[in-house]
Short mmCIF file of C-alpha atoms and ligand atoms in Angstrom, two decimals:
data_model
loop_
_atom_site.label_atom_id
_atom_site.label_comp_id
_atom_site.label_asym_id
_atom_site.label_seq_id
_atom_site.Cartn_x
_atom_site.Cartn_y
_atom_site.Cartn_z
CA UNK A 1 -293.99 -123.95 -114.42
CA UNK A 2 -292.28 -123.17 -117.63
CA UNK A 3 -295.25 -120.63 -119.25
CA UNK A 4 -298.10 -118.96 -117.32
CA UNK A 5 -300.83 -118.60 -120.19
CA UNK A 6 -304.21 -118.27 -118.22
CA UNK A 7 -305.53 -118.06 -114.75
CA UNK A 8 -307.90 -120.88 -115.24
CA UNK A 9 -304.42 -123.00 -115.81
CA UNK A 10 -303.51 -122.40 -111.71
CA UNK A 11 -304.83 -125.39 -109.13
CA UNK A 12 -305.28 -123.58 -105.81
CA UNK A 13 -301.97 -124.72 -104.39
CA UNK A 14 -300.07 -122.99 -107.77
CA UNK A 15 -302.07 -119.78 -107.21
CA UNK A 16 -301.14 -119.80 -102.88
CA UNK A 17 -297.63 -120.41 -103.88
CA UNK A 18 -297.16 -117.64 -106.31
CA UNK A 19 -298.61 -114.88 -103.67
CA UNK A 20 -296.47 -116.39 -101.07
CA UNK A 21 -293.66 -116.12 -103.29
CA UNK A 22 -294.58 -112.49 -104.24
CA UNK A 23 -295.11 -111.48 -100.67
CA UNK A 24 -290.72 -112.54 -100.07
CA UNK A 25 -290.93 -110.50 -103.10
CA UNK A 26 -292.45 -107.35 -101.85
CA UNK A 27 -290.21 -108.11 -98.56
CA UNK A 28 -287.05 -107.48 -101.13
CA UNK A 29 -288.38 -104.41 -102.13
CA UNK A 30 -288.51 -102.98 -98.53
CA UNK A 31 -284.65 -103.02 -98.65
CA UNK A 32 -282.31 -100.18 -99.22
CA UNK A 33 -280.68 -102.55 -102.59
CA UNK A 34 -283.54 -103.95 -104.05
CA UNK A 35 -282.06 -106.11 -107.15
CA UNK A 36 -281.33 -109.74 -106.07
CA UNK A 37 -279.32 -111.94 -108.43
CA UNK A 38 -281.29 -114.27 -109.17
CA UNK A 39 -281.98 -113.68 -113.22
CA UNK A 40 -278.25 -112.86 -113.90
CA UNK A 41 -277.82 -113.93 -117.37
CA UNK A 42 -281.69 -114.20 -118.62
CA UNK A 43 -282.83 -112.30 -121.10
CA UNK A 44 -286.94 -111.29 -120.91
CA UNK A 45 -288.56 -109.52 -124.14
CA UNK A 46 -291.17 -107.55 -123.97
CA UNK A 47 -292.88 -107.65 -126.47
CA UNK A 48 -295.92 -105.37 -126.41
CA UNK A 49 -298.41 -105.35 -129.35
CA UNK A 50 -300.81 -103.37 -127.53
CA UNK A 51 -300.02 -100.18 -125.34
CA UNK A 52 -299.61 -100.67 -121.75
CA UNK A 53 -298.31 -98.23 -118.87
CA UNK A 54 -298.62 -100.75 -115.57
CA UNK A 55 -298.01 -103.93 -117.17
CA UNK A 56 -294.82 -103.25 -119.18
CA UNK A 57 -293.45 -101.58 -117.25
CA UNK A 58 -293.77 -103.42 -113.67
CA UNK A 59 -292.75 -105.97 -115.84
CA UNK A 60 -289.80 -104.40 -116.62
CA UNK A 61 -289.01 -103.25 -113.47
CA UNK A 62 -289.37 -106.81 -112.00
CA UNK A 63 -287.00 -108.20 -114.35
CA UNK A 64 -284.63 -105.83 -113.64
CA UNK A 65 -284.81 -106.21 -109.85
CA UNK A 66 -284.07 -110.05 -110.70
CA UNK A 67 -280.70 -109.07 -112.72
CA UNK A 68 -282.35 -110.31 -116.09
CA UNK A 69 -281.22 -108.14 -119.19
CA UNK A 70 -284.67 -106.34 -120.84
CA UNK A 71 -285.44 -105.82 -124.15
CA UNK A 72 -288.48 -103.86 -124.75
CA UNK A 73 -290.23 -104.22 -128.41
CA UNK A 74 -292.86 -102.56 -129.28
CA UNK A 75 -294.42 -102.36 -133.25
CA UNK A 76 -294.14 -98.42 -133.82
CA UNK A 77 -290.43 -98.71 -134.60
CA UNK A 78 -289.51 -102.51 -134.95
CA UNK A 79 -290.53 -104.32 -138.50
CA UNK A 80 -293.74 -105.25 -137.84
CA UNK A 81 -294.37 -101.93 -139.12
CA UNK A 82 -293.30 -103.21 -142.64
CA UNK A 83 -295.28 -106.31 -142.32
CA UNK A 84 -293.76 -108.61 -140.76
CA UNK A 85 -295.85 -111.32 -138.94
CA UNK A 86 -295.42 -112.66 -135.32
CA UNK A 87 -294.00 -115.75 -136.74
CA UNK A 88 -291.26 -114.20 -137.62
CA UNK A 89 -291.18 -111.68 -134.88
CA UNK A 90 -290.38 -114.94 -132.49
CA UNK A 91 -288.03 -116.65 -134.46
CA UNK A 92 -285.80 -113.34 -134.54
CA UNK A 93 -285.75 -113.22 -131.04
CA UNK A 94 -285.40 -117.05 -130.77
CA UNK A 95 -282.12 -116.62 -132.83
CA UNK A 96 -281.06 -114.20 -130.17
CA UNK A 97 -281.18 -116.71 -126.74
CA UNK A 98 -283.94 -115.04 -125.32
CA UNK A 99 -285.29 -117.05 -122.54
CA UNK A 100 -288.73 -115.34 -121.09
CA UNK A 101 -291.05 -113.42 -123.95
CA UNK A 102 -293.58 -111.33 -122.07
CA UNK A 103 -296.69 -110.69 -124.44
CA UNK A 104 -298.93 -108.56 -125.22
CA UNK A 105 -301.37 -108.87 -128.56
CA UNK A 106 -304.80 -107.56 -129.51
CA UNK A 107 -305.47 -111.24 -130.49
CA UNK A 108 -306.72 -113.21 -128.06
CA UNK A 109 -304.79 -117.02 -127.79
CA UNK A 110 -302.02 -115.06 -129.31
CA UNK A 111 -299.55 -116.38 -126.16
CA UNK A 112 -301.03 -119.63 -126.60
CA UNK A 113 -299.64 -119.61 -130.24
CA UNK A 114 -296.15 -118.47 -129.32
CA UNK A 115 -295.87 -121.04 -126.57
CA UNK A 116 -296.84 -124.01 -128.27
CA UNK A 117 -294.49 -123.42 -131.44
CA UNK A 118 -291.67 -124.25 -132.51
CA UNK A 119 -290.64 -120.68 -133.38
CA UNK A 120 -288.75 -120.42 -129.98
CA UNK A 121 -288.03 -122.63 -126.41
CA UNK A 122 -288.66 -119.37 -124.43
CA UNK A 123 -291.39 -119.16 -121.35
CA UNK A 124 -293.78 -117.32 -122.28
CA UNK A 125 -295.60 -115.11 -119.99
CA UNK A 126 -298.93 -113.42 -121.31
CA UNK A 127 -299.73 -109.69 -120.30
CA UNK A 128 -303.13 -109.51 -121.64
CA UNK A 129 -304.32 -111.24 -125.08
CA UNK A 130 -307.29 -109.47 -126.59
CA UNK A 131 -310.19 -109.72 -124.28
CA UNK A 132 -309.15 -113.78 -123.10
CA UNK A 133 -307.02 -113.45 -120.09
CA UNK A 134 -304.55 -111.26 -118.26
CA UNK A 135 -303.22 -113.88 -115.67
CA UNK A 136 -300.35 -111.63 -114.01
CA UNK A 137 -303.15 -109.07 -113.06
CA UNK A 138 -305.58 -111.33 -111.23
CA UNK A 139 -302.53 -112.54 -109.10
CA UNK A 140 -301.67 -108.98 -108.46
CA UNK A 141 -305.59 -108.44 -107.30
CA UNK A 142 -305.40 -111.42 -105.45
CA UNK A 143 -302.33 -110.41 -103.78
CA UNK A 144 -303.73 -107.47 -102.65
CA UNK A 145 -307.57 -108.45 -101.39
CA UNK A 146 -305.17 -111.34 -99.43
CA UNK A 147 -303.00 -108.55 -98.15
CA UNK A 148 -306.12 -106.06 -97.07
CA UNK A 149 -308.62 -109.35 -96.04
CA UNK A 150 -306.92 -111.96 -94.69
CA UNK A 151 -308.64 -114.32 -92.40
CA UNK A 152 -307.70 -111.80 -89.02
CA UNK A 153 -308.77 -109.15 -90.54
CA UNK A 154 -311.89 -110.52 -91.44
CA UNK A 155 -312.28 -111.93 -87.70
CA UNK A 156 -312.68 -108.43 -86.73
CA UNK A 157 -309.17 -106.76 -86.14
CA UNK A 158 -310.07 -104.47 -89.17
CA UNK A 159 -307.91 -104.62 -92.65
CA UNK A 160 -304.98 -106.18 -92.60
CA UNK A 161 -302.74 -104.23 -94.40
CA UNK A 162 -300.16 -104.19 -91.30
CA UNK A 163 -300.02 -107.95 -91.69
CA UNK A 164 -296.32 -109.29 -92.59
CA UNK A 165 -296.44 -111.62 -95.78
CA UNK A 166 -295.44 -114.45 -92.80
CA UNK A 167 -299.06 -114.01 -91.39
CA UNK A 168 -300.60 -114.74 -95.03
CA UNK A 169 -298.41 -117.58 -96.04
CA UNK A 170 -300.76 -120.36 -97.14
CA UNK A 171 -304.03 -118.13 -97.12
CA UNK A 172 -306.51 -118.37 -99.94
CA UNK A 173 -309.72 -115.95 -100.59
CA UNK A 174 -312.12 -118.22 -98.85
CA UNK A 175 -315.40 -116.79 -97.94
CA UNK A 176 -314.58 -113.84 -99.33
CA UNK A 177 -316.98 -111.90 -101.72
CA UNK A 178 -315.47 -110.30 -104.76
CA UNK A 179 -318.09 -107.88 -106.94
CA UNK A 180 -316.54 -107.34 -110.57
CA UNK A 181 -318.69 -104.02 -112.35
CA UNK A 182 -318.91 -103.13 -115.88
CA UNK A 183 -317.61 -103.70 -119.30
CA UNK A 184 -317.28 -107.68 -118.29
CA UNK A 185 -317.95 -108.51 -122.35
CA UNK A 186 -314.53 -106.80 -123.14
CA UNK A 187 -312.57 -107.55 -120.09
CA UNK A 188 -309.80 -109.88 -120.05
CA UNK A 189 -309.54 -108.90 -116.33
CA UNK A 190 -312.58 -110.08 -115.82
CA UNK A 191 -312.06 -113.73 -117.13
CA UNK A 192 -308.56 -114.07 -115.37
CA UNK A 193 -310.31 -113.04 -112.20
CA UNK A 194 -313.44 -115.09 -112.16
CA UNK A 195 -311.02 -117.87 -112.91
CA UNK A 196 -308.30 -117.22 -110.30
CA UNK A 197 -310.39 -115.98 -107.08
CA UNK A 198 -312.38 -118.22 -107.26
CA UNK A 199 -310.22 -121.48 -107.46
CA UNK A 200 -309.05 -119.00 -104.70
CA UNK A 201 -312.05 -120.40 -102.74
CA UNK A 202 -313.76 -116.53 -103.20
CA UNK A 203 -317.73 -116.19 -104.06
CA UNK A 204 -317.40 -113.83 -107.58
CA UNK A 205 -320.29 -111.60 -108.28
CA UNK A 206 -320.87 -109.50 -111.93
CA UNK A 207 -322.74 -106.40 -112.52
CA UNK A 208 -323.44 -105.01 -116.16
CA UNK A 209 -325.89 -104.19 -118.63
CA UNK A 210 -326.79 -107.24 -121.06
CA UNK A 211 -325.04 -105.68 -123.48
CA UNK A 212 -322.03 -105.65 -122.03
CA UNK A 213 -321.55 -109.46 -121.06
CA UNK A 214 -320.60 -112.12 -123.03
CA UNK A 215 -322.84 -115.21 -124.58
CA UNK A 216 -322.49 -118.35 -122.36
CA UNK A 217 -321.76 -115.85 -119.15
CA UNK A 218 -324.50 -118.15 -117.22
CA UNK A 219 -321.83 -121.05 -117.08
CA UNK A 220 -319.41 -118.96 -115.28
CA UNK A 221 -318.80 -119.79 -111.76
CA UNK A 222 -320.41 -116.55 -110.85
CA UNK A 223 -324.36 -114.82 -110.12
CA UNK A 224 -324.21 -112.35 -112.31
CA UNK A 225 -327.14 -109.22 -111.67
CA UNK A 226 -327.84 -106.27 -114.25
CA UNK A 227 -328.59 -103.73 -111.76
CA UNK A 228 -326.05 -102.14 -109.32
CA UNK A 229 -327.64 -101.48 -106.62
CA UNK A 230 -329.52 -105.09 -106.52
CA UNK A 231 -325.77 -106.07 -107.13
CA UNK A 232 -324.51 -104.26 -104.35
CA UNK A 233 -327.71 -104.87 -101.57
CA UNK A 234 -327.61 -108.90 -102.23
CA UNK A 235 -324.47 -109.46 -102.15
CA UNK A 236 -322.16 -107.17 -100.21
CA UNK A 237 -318.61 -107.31 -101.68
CA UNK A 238 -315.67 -107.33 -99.38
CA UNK A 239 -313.91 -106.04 -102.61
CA UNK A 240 -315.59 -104.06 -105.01
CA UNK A 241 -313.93 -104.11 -108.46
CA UNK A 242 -314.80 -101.71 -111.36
CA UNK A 243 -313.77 -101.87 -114.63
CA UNK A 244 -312.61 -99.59 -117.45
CA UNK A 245 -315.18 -99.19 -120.11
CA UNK A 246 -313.06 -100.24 -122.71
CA UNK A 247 -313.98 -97.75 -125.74
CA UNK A 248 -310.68 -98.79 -127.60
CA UNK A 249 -312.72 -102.16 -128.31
CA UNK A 250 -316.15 -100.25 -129.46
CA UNK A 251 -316.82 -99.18 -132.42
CA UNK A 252 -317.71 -95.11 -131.54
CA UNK A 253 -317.67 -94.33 -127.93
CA UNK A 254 -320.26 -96.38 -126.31
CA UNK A 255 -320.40 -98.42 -129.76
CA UNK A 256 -324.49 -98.80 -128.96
CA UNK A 257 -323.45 -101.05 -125.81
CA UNK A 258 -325.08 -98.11 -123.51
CA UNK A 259 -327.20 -95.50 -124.46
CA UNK A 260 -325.07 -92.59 -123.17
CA UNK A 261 -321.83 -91.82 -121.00
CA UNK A 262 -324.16 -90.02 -118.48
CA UNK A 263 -326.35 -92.97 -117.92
CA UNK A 264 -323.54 -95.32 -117.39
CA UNK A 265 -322.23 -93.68 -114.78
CA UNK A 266 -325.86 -93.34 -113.36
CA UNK A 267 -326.35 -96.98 -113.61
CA UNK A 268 -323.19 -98.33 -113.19
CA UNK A 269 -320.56 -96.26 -112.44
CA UNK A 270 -318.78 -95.94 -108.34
CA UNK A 271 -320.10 -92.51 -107.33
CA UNK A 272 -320.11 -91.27 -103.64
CA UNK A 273 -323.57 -92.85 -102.62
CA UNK A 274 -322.85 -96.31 -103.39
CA UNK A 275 -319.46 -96.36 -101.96
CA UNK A 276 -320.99 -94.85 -98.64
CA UNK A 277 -322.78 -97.71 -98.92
CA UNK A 278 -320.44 -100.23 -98.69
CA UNK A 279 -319.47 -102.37 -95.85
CA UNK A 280 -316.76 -100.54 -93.64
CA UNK A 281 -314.11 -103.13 -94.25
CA UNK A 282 -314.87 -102.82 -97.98
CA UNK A 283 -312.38 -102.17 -100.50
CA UNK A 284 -312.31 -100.68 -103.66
CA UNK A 285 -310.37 -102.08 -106.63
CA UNK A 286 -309.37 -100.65 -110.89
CA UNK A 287 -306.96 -102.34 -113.16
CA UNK A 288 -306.68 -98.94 -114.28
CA UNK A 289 -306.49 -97.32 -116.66
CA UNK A 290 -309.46 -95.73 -115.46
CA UNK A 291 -312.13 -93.02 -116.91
CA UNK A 292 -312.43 -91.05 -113.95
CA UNK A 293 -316.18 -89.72 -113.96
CA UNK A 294 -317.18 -92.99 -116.29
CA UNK A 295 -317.33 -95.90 -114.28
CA UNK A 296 -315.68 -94.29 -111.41
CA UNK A 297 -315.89 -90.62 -109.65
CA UNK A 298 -312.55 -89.07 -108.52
CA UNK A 299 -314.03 -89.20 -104.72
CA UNK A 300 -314.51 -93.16 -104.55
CA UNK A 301 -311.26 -93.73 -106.89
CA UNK A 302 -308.99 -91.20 -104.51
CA UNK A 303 -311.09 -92.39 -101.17
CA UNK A 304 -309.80 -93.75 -98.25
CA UNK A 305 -311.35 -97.80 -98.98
CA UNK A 306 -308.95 -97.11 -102.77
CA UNK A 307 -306.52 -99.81 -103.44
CA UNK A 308 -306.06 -99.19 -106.73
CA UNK A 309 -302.02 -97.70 -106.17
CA UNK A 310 -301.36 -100.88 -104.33
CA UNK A 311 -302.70 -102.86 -106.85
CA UNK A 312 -299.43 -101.46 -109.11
CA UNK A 313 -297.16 -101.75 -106.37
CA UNK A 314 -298.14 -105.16 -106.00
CA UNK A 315 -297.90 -106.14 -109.49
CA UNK A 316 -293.82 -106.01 -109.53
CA UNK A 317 -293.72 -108.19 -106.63
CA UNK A 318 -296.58 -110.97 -108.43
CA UNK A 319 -294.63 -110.52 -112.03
CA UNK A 320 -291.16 -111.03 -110.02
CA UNK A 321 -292.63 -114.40 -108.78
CA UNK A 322 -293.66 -115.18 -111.75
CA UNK A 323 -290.46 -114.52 -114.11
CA UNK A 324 -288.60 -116.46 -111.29
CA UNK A 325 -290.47 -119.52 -111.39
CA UNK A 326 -291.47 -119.51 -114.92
CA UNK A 327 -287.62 -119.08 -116.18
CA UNK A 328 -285.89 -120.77 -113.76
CA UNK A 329 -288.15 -123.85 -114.07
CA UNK A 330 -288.36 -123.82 -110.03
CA UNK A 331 -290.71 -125.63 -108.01
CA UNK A 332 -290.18 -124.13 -104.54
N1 CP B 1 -304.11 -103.06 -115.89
C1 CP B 1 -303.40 -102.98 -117.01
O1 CP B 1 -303.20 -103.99 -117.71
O2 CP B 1 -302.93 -101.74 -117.28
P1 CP B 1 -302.00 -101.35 -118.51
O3 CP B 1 -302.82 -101.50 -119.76
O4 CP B 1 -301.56 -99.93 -118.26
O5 CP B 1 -300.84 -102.32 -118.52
#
């Protein structure tokens, strides 16, 4: 695998390897010197168009447990600030030997662009291209509904966060039912996820208001409902994922897309009722970041069935995997 671009570009047996692969990851972690050797002499770039806080900088951490050297780039400070375009953004760091170019960019297919050039010979990894895909972060969500409902703990033992990454090896989301809620339209997260869990085998629900899903959403792999609590009563997630309301992309702050902030959250935001609600093995999932008191309360995003801090820690083991077997090329 020389680039990961997309989630939809994983068969099932790619996906299952790169969680098994992150979960010898994560095992690395647990030790008292985490950094293996196994990047020594790579150079990664990232290079972030848009901000980031989780993305950048487990990315950065992973590369660094792997030995790689890290460059970080951002535009406030670099000369894209005088103009200059992403063409020649690449070739610069082409000149320089880099060999893995994590990227950000408002535009979506902007990856895509980079990797099929000939500005550089780099992997390229993306981190999120306008509202298209976010690949790393569906493996990372993957990784953890695997971790928390694996096929024991669904048979009853309870979640299965005490399970060793031996006991998952091989494990897809079969039979599993994934809800995503909320600003879908805007939501690379979304897309990657629809895509990933369910070539994972998983049974991918949406909730929003019309307004906030995209045109041709009926051709996704997915029943999609426009009221929560139908949502919620028909088809009981196993993992329950909200998303941010992503003003940044609006045009004011709900942009018309919902009437009010208030009746959002009444209609579709996590609140204490309809996490009560949920199944007792259910979990409860954010990309982050999130608008506490938007589409989630403090009580369900700070409650007991919250995975949303593992969902970071797992993301340096997933982007670990994939730096190693995007820039080494490597097959096992
Ligand atoms: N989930 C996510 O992509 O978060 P950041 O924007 O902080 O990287």
């Amino acid at each position: 695998m020389k680039h990961l671009l997309s989630a939809a570009d994983l068969d099932r047996d790619q996906a299952v390897k790169l969680l098994d692969m992150a979960e010898e990851m994560a095992a690395t972690q647990a030790r008292e010197i985490k950094k293996l050797p196994t990047l020594r002499g790579k150079t990664v770039v990232n290079l972030f168009f848009e901000d980031s806080t989780r993305t950048r900088i487990s990315f950065e951490t992973a590369a660094k447990r792997l030995s790689a050297d890290v460059i970080n780039f951002t535009p406030k400070g670099s000369s894209v600030s005088k103009g200059e375009s992403l063409k020649d953004t690449v070739l610069t760091l082409g000149a320089m030997h880099t060999d893995g170019i994590v990227v950000r960019h408002s535009a979506s297919g902007a990856p895509y662009q980079i990797a099929h050039s000939t500005w550089t010979d780099a992997s390229v990894i993306n981190a999120g291209d306008g509202t298209h895909q976010h690949p790393t972060q569906s493996l990372l969500d993957a990784m953890t509904i695997r971790r928390h409902l694996s096929a024991e703990s669904r048979a009853g033992t309870g979640q299965g966060s005490d399970l060793t990454g031996q006991d998952l090896v091989g494990q897809d989301l079969s039979g599993l039912k994934i809800t995503i809620v909320g600003d879908v339209l805007h939501s690379r997260v979304a897309r990657s996820g629809v895509d990933l869990f369910t070539t994972l085998g998983a049974q991918v629900t949406l909730v929003a208001p019309a307004t906030l899903l995209p045109v041709g959403v009926e051709t996704w792999p997915c029943q999609v409902f426009y009221d929560l609590d139908q949502g919620l009563a028909e088809q009981p997630p196993d993992a329950l994922m909200m998303l941010r309301v992503q003003r940044e992309r609006m045009s004011s702050a709900g942009g018309g897309f919902f009437p009010s902030p208030q009746e959002y959250s009444r209609e579709y935001g996590l609140d204490a009722k309809r996490l009560a609600a949920l199944a007792p093995h259910a979990i409860v999932m954010h990309p982050g970041p999130m608008n506490r008191g938007l589409e989630i309360t403090s009580e369900a995003a700070d409650s007991k069935r919250s995975v949303i801090v593992e969902q970071v820690a797992n993301g340096v083991a997933i982007r670990m995997a994939v730096l190693y077997l995007t820039l080494t090329g490597t097959k096992e």
